[in-house]
Coordinates of C-alpha atoms in Angstrom, one line a residue:
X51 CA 6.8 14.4 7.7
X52 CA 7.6 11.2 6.1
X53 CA 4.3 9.4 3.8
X54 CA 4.0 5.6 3.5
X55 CA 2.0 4.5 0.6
X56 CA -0.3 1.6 1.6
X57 CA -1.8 0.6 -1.6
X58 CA -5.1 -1.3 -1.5
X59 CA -6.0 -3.7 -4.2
X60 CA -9.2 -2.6 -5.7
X61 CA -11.6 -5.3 -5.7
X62 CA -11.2 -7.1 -2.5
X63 CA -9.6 -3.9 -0.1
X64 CA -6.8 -6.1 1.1
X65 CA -3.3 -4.3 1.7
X66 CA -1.1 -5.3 -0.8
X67 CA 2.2 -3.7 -0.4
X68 CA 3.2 -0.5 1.2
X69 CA 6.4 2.4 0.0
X70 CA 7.9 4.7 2.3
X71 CA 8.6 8.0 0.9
X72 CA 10.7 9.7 3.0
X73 CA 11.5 13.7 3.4
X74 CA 14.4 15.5 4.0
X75 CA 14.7 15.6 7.4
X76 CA 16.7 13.5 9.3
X77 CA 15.6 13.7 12.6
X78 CA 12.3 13.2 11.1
X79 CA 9.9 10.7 13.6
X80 CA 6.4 10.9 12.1
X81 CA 5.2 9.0 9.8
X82 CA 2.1 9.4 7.9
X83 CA 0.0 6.7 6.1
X84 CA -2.0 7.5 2.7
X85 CA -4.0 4.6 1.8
X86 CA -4.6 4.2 -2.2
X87 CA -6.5 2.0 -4.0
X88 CA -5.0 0.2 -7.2
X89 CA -4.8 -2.2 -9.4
X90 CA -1.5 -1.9 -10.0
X91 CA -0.6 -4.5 -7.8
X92 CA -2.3 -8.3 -7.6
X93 CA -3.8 -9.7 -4.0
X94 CA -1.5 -11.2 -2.1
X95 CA -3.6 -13.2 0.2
X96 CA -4.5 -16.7 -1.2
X97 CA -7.4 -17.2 0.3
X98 CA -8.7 -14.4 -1.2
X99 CA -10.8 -14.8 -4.6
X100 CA -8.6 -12.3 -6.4
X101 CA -5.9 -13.9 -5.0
X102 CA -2.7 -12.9 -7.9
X103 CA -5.2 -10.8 -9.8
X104 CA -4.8 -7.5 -11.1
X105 CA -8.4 -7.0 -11.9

């Protein structure tokens, strides 16, 4: 089973970007999605107060 990384940015909860980590399988067809919450990332939605914030 395949895992897509949806991060979250920390403060505000808005998805900020998301990673596909793929398994070996070829035929694979499911796909499942692991929210995390991070600042690792900054908000990418400008009307949001932490709009290209980390923190």
């Amino acid at each position: 089973m395949c895992c897509r990384k949806i991060f979250v940015h920390h403060r505000c909860g808005h998805n900020v970007t998301s990673v596909l980590e793929g398994c070996e399988k070829a035929e694979c067809q499911s796909t499942k999605d692991k929210p995390i919450i991070s600042n690792k990332y900054p908000c990418v939605y400008p009307a949001c107060e932490y709009y290209g914030m980390f923190d």
